[in-house]
Structures are given as structure tokens and as C-alpha cells.
Amino acid sequence: MAFWVIGGEYADTEFRTLAKGRSEERIGPFATWEEARSAWSARAFATVDDCHSRYRIVEEAEQRA
């Protein structure tokens, strides 16, 4: 398993469309949920004053060949 922090600045507070000129941020991967939560917390706190920014933790299943 791998965990990613994904998000960015959105066009509005419905958080469906990224703001014009912005791309989705992907931070990670992290081996544990706790590591991802720490990164999420730091990124969320850094953007706490921006109501158009949102980040979430996503779990990625390990792919096997």
C-alpha cells in the first residue's frame, strides 16, 4: 500500500474543478497512513487561510505484475 496527499487550489468551495492555471498537487508516496497524515496536516495548515484549497489522503493499492 502507498498513501498520497492530493489536492490543491479549486475554483470554488464545491472542490470539483481546479482553479484556472492550477494543477493537482500530489505529495508522496508515503508508506504509512500516519506519514501521509503528517504531510496532509502540514499542507492543510499552510493553506488554512485559503478557503479554496483542499487536500485529502488517498490510499493506492500495490500493483503486482
CSV table of C-alpha atoms in Angstrom, one decimal:
chain,number,residue,atom,x,y,z
A,1,MET,CA,0.0,0.0,0.0
A,2,ALA,CA,1.0,3.6,-0.6
A,3,PHE,CA,-0.6,6.8,0.6
A,4,TRP,CA,-0.7,10.1,-1.2
A,5,VAL,CA,-1.8,13.6,-0.2
A,6,ILE,CA,-3.7,15.0,-3.2
A,7,GLY,CA,-5.4,18.4,-3.6
A,8,GLY,CA,-4.7,22.0,-4.5
A,9,GLU,CA,-6.5,25.3,-5.1
A,10,TYR,CA,-10.0,24.9,-6.6
A,11,ALA,CA,-12.2,27.3,-8.5
A,12,ASP,CA,-14.8,27.4,-5.7
A,13,THR,CA,-15.8,25.7,-2.5
A,14,GLU,CA,-17.5,22.8,-4.2
A,15,PHE,CA,-14.0,21.5,-4.8
A,16,ARG,CA,-14.8,19.9,-8.2
A,17,THR,CA,-12.7,22.0,-10.6
A,18,LEU,CA,-9.2,23.2,-10.0
A,19,ALA,CA,-8.6,26.9,-10.3
A,20,LYS,CA,-7.6,28.2,-13.7
A,21,GLY,CA,-3.9,27.7,-14.3
A,22,ARG,CA,-3.6,25.3,-11.3
A,23,SER,CA,-2.8,21.6,-11.4
A,24,GLU,CA,-3.5,18.9,-8.9
A,25,GLU,CA,-0.7,18.5,-6.3
A,26,ARG,CA,0.4,15.0,-5.4
A,27,ILE,CA,2.6,14.6,-2.4
A,28,GLY,CA,4.1,11.2,-1.6
A,29,PRO,CA,4.0,8.3,-1.8
A,30,PHE,CA,4.1,7.5,1.9
A,31,ALA,CA,4.5,4.0,3.4
A,32,THR,CA,2.0,4.6,6.2
A,33,TRP,CA,-1.2,6.5,6.8
A,34,GLU,CA,0.5,8.2,9.7
A,35,GLU,CA,3.2,9.6,7.5
A,36,ALA,CA,0.6,10.8,5.0
A,37,ARG,CA,-1.4,12.4,7.7
A,38,SER,CA,1.6,14.3,8.9
A,39,ALA,CA,2.2,15.6,5.4
A,40,TRP,CA,-1.5,16.4,4.9
A,41,SER,CA,-1.6,18.3,8.2
A,42,ALA,CA,1.4,20.4,7.2
A,43,ARG,CA,0.0,21.2,3.8
A,44,ALA,CA,-3.6,21.9,5.1
A,45,PHE,CA,-2.2,24.2,7.8
A,46,ALA,CA,-0.1,26.0,5.3
A,47,THR,CA,-3.3,26.8,3.3
A,48,VAL,CA,-5.7,27.3,6.2
A,49,ASP,CA,-6.5,30.9,5.2
A,50,ASP,CA,-7.4,29.9,1.7
A,51,CYS,CA,-11.0,28.6,1.6
A,52,HIS,CA,-10.5,27.3,-2.0
A,53,SER,CA,-7.7,24.9,-1.1
A,54,ARG,CA,-8.4,21.3,0.0
A,55,TYR,CA,-6.2,18.3,0.5
A,56,ARG,CA,-7.1,14.6,1.1
A,57,ILE,CA,-5.3,11.3,1.8
A,58,VAL,CA,-5.7,8.7,-0.9
A,59,GLU,CA,-4.7,5.0,-0.5
A,60,GLU,CA,-3.2,3.4,-3.5
A,61,ALA,CA,-3.3,-0.4,-3.7
A,62,GLU,CA,0.0,-2.0,-4.5
A,63,GLN,CA,0.1,-3.2,-8.1
A,64,ARG,CA,1.6,-6.6,-8.9
A,65,ALA,CA,2.8,-7.8,-12.3
